[in-house]
CSV table of C-alpha atoms in Angstrom, one decimal:
chain,number,residue,atom,x,y,z
A,16,ASP,CA,120.5,123.1,100.3
A,17,THR,CA,119.2,122.9,97.1
A,18,GLY,CA,115.7,121.5,97.4
A,19,VAL,CA,112.3,123.4,96.9
A,20,SER,CA,111.4,125.6,100.5
A,21,GLN,CA,108.4,126.8,102.9
A,22,ASP,CA,108.3,129.2,104.8
A,23,PRO,CA,106.7,129.0,107.5
A,24,ARG,CA,106.6,125.6,108.2
A,25,HIS,CA,104.1,126.6,110.7
A,26,LYS,CA,101.2,129.1,111.2
A,27,ILE,CA,98.3,129.6,113.7
A,28,THR,CA,95.8,132.2,112.8
A,29,LYS,CA,92.0,133.6,113.8
A,30,ARG,CA,89.5,133.2,112.4
A,31,GLY,CA,89.0,136.1,109.2
A,32,GLN,CA,93.0,136.9,109.1
A,33,ASN,CA,94.9,137.1,106.6
A,34,VAL,CA,98.3,134.8,106.0
A,35,THR,CA,100.7,134.0,103.4
A,36,PHE,CA,103.3,131.8,102.7
A,37,ARG,CA,106.2,131.8,101.0
A,38,CYS,CA,108.2,128.6,98.4
A,39,ASP,CA,111.1,129.1,97.4
A,40,PRO,CA,111.8,126.6,94.2
A,41,ILE,CA,115.3,125.2,93.2
A,42,SER,CA,117.0,127.7,90.8
A,43,GLU,CA,116.0,125.9,87.6
A,44,HIS,CA,114.0,125.5,87.9
A,45,ASN,CA,110.5,127.4,85.4
A,46,ARG,CA,107.6,125.6,86.6
A,47,LEU,CA,106.2,126.5,90.7
A,48,TYR,CA,102.8,124.6,92.1
A,49,TRP,CA,100.9,124.9,94.9
A,50,TYR,CA,99.1,122.6,96.2
A,51,ARG,CA,96.6,122.2,99.1
A,52,GLN,CA,96.3,118.4,101.3
A,53,THR,CA,94.1,117.5,104.1
A,54,LEU,CA,94.9,114.4,106.8
A,55,GLY,CA,94.1,110.7,105.1
A,56,GLN,CA,94.2,112.2,101.6
A,57,GLY,CA,96.3,112.4,98.5
A,58,PRO,CA,97.3,116.7,97.9
A,59,GLU,CA,94.3,118.7,95.6
A,60,PHE,CA,96.3,121.4,93.0
A,61,LEU,CA,95.3,124.6,93.1
A,62,THR,CA,97.3,126.8,91.0
A,63,TYR,CA,100.9,126.8,88.8
A,64,PHE,CA,102.7,128.9,87.2
A,65,GLN,CA,105.5,129.1,83.8
A,66,ASN,CA,107.5,131.5,85.1
A,67,GLU,CA,106.1,134.3,86.2
A,68,ALA,CA,102.7,133.6,84.9
A,69,GLN,CA,99.9,132.2,86.3
A,70,LEU,CA,98.9,129.3,83.5
A,71,GLU,CA,96.0,127.7,86.1
A,72,LYS,CA,93.7,128.1,89.0
A,73,SER,CA,91.7,124.7,90.2
A,74,ARG,CA,87.9,126.0,91.0
A,75,LEU,CA,89.6,124.8,94.7
A,76,LEU,CA,91.1,128.7,94.9
A,77,SER,CA,88.0,130.3,95.5
A,78,ASP,CA,88.5,134.5,95.9
A,79,ARG,CA,89.4,135.1,99.2
A,80,PHE,CA,93.1,133.2,97.9
A,81,SER,CA,95.9,134.3,95.7
A,82,ALA,CA,98.7,133.4,94.3
A,83,GLU,CA,101.7,135.7,93.1
A,84,ARG,CA,105.3,134.4,91.2
A,85,PRO,CA,106.5,138.1,90.3
A,86,LYS,CA,110.4,137.1,88.6
A,87,GLY,CA,109.4,133.6,87.9
A,88,SER,CA,111.3,133.0,91.0
A,89,PHE,CA,110.1,132.7,94.9
A,90,SER,CA,105.9,132.3,94.7
A,91,THR,CA,103.8,133.7,97.4
A,92,LEU,CA,100.1,132.5,98.2
A,93,GLU,CA,98.1,134.2,100.3
A,94,ILE,CA,95.0,133.8,101.6
A,95,GLN,CA,92.5,136.4,103.1
A,96,ARG,CA,89.8,136.7,105.6
A,97,THR,CA,90.9,132.5,106.1
A,98,GLU,CA,88.1,130.0,107.6
A,99,GLN,CA,88.5,127.1,109.8
A,100,GLY,CA,87.9,125.1,106.0
A,101,ASP,CA,90.7,126.3,105.2
A,102,SER,CA,93.2,124.7,107.9
A,103,ALA,CA,95.3,122.5,105.9
A,104,MET,CA,99.2,121.3,104.6
A,105,TYR,CA,100.0,123.6,102.2
A,106,LEU,CA,102.3,122.5,99.6
A,107,CYS,CA,104.4,124.0,97.1
A,108,ALA,CA,106.9,122.1,94.0
A,109,SER,CA,108.7,123.5,91.3
A,110,SER,CA,109.8,121.3,88.1
A,111,PHE,CA,111.4,121.0,84.6
A,112,PRO,CA,110.0,119.6,81.9
A,113,ILE,CA,112.4,117.5,80.3
A,114,PRO,CA,111.1,116.5,76.5
A,115,THR,CA,113.1,112.9,75.1
A,116,ASP,CA,113.0,110.7,73.0
A,117,THR,CA,109.5,108.7,74.5
A,118,GLY,CA,108.3,112.1,75.8
A,119,ILE,CA,108.0,114.7,78.5
A,120,LYS,CA,109.7,114.4,81.4
A,121,ASN,CA,108.4,116.5,84.5
A,122,ILE,CA,108.6,115.5,87.6
A,123,GLN,CA,107.8,117.5,90.5
A,124,TYR,CA,109.8,118.3,93.4
A,125,PHE,CA,108.0,119.3,96.6
A,126,GLY,CA,109.0,121.1,99.7
A,127,ALA,CA,108.6,120.3,103.0
A,128,GLY,CA,104.8,122.4,103.3
A,129,THR,CA,103.1,124.8,105.4
A,130,ARG,CA,100.3,123.6,108.4
A,131,LEU,CA,98.2,126.4,108.4
A,132,SER,CA,95.9,125.8,111.6
A,133,VAL,CA,92.9,128.6,111.7
A,134,LEU,CA,91.1,129.1,115.4
B,15,GLY,CA,89.1,115.6,92.7
B,16,GLN,CA,91.3,112.2,92.8
B,17,GLN,CA,90.7,109.8,90.2
B,18,LEU,CA,93.0,107.0,91.6
B,19,ASN,CA,92.3,104.2,93.6
B,20,GLN,CA,94.9,103.3,95.3
B,21,SER,CA,94.9,100.1,97.8
B,22,PRO,CA,95.3,99.1,100.8
B,23,GLN,CA,94.8,101.7,102.6
B,24,SER,CA,96.2,100.7,105.7
B,25,MET,CA,99.5,97.6,106.2
B,26,PHE,CA,100.3,96.3,109.2
B,27,ILE,CA,103.3,93.6,108.6
B,28,GLN,CA,106.2,92.7,110.0
B,29,GLU,CA,109.6,93.6,109.7
B,30,GLY,CA,111.3,91.5,107.4
B,31,GLU,CA,108.2,91.3,104.7
B,32,ASP,CA,107.1,92.0,101.7
B,33,VAL,CA,105.0,94.9,100.9
B,34,SER,CA,103.1,95.3,97.1
B,35,MET,CA,100.7,98.5,96.8
B,36,ASN,CA,98.7,99.5,93.6
B,37,CYS,CA,96.7,102.3,91.7
B,38,THR,CA,94.4,101.9,89.7
B,39,SER,CA,92.9,104.3,87.3
B,40,SER,CA,90.1,105.0,84.7
B,41,SER,CA,92.0,106.6,82.3
B,42,ILE,CA,95.6,106.1,80.8
B,43,PHE,CA,98.0,108.1,82.3
B,44,ASN,CA,101.3,109.0,80.3
B,45,THR,CA,103.7,109.0,83.9
B,46,TRP,CA,103.0,107.3,86.6
B,47,LEU,CA,105.2,108.6,90.1
B,48,TRP,CA,105.4,106.7,93.6
B,49,TYR,CA,106.1,109.8,96.7
B,50,LYS,CA,106.8,108.3,100.1
B,51,GLN,CA,106.0,111.3,103.1
B,52,ASP,CA,106.6,111.0,106.5
B,53,PRO,CA,104.7,112.6,109.0
B,54,GLY,CA,104.9,116.2,108.4
B,55,GLU,CA,107.2,116.6,105.3
B,56,GLY,CA,106.4,117.0,101.6
B,57,PRO,CA,106.5,114.0,99.3
B,58,VAL,CA,109.4,112.8,98.8
B,59,LEU,CA,109.3,111.2,95.0
B,60,LEU,CA,110.7,107.3,95.0
B,61,ILE,CA,110.0,105.9,91.8
B,62,ALA,CA,108.6,108.2,88.0
B,63,LEU,CA,107.7,105.4,85.2
B,64,TYR,CA,107.5,106.7,81.6
B,65,LYS,CA,106.3,103.6,79.5
B,66,ALA,CA,104.2,101.3,79.7
B,67,GLY,CA,104.7,98.0,80.8
B,68,GLU,CA,108.1,99.5,81.7
B,69,LEU,CA,109.7,97.8,85.2
B,70,THR,CA,112.2,100.4,87.4
B,71,SER,CA,113.9,99.5,90.9
B,72,ASN,CA,115.3,102.1,92.8
B,73,GLY,CA,116.8,100.1,95.9
B,74,ARG,CA,114.7,97.5,97.6
B,75,LEU,CA,111.6,99.1,96.1
B,76,THR,CA,109.9,98.0,92.6
B,77,ALA,CA,107.7,99.4,90.4
B,78,GLN,CA,106.1,98.7,87.4
B,79,PHE,CA,104.0,100.8,84.8
B,80,GLY,CA,100.9,98.6,84.0
B,81,ILE,CA,100.5,97.0,80.7
B,82,THR,CA,96.7,99.7,79.9
B,83,ARG,CA,98.4,103.0,81.3
B,84,LYS,CA,96.0,102.4,83.6
B,85,ASP,CA,97.8,100.7,86.3
B,86,SER,CA,100.8,100.6,88.6
B,87,PHE,CA,102.5,98.7,91.4
B,88,LEU,CA,104.7,98.9,94.6
B,89,ASN,CA,106.6,96.8,95.7
B,90,ILE,CA,108.8,97.0,99.2
B,91,SER,CA,111.4,93.6,99.9
B,92,ALA,CA,112.3,93.3,102.8
B,93,SER,CA,111.0,95.9,104.5
B,94,ILE,CA,112.5,97.6,107.4
B,95,PRO,CA,111.7,100.5,110.8
B,96,SER,CA,112.1,103.9,108.5
B,97,ASP,CA,110.2,102.2,106.0
B,98,VAL,CA,107.2,104.0,107.8
B,99,GLY,CA,105.4,106.3,106.3
B,100,ILE,CA,102.9,107.3,103.7
B,101,TYR,CA,103.0,106.4,100.1
B,102,PHE,CA,101.4,108.1,97.3
B,103,CYS,CA,100.8,106.9,93.1
B,104,ALA,CA,100.5,110.0,91.0
B,105,GLY,CA,99.7,109.9,87.0
B,106,GLN,CA,100.4,112.5,85.0
B,107,LEU,CA,98.7,113.7,81.5
B,108,TRP,CA,101.3,115.6,79.0
B,109,ASP,CA,98.7,117.0,77.9
B,110,SER,CA,97.0,118.5,80.9
B,111,ASN,CA,100.1,120.8,81.3
B,112,TYR,CA,101.7,117.9,83.8
B,113,GLN,CA,98.8,118.4,86.9
B,114,LEU,CA,99.2,115.1,88.9
B,115,ILE,CA,96.0,112.9,89.8
B,116,TRP,CA,96.9,111.5,93.4
B,117,GLY,CA,95.6,108.3,95.1
B,118,ALA,CA,94.5,108.6,99.0
B,119,GLY,CA,97.4,107.0,99.6
B,120,THR,CA,98.9,103.5,101.4
B,121,LYS,CA,99.8,104.6,105.3
B,122,LEU,CA,102.9,101.7,106.5
B,123,ILE,CA,102.6,101.0,109.6
B,124,ILE,CA,105.0,97.9,111.2
B,125,LYS,CA,104.4,96.1,114.3
B,126,PRO,CA,107.2,96.0,116.7
């Protein structure tokens, strides 16, 4: 399988603990995105990387959240001192922008997500 | 926060019926995307639209990019049980680092 993979699929933790999630993008994709999704809502953008550079962070990404993509391949998202409000599905997506005659095609392909439950 | 209005919020239909859902925005987009999400899984791309007025099909699915670039619809013909799930529209601008702006989803339920 050469799609986006995320690990773990599920994480249960106690409030105040730190958690780390991993995302492996599609191998030739240079862009990697993190989203958070709560029940009944669409995904909300958190941050994205082009290669190893983190180019944009949402204001949703508080100081307790940090993301890295050290070698421009896999990425990690860490949440420190988790709170119950952090409970959500964390989705990773990757893409490779392609210029065409009609504009830029930049399709984001998603992993299956990591479901975080903070007790 | 989300800027797309997606409707309906949910649909209860009989197997074999056609389904229609749409998204509208106060802003224009360069690309419209439709994804389907099953419980506990990530969104899966169904159709991508790149030009105003474009009509694209993928099997029993048909989607159109509105002429004003502020709306899109998705039709599913002859629904089957595996069509159950949540359908999301997403708009994308080329000058916004390609961020996706999402609708809140349309939940499709097929009555037994």
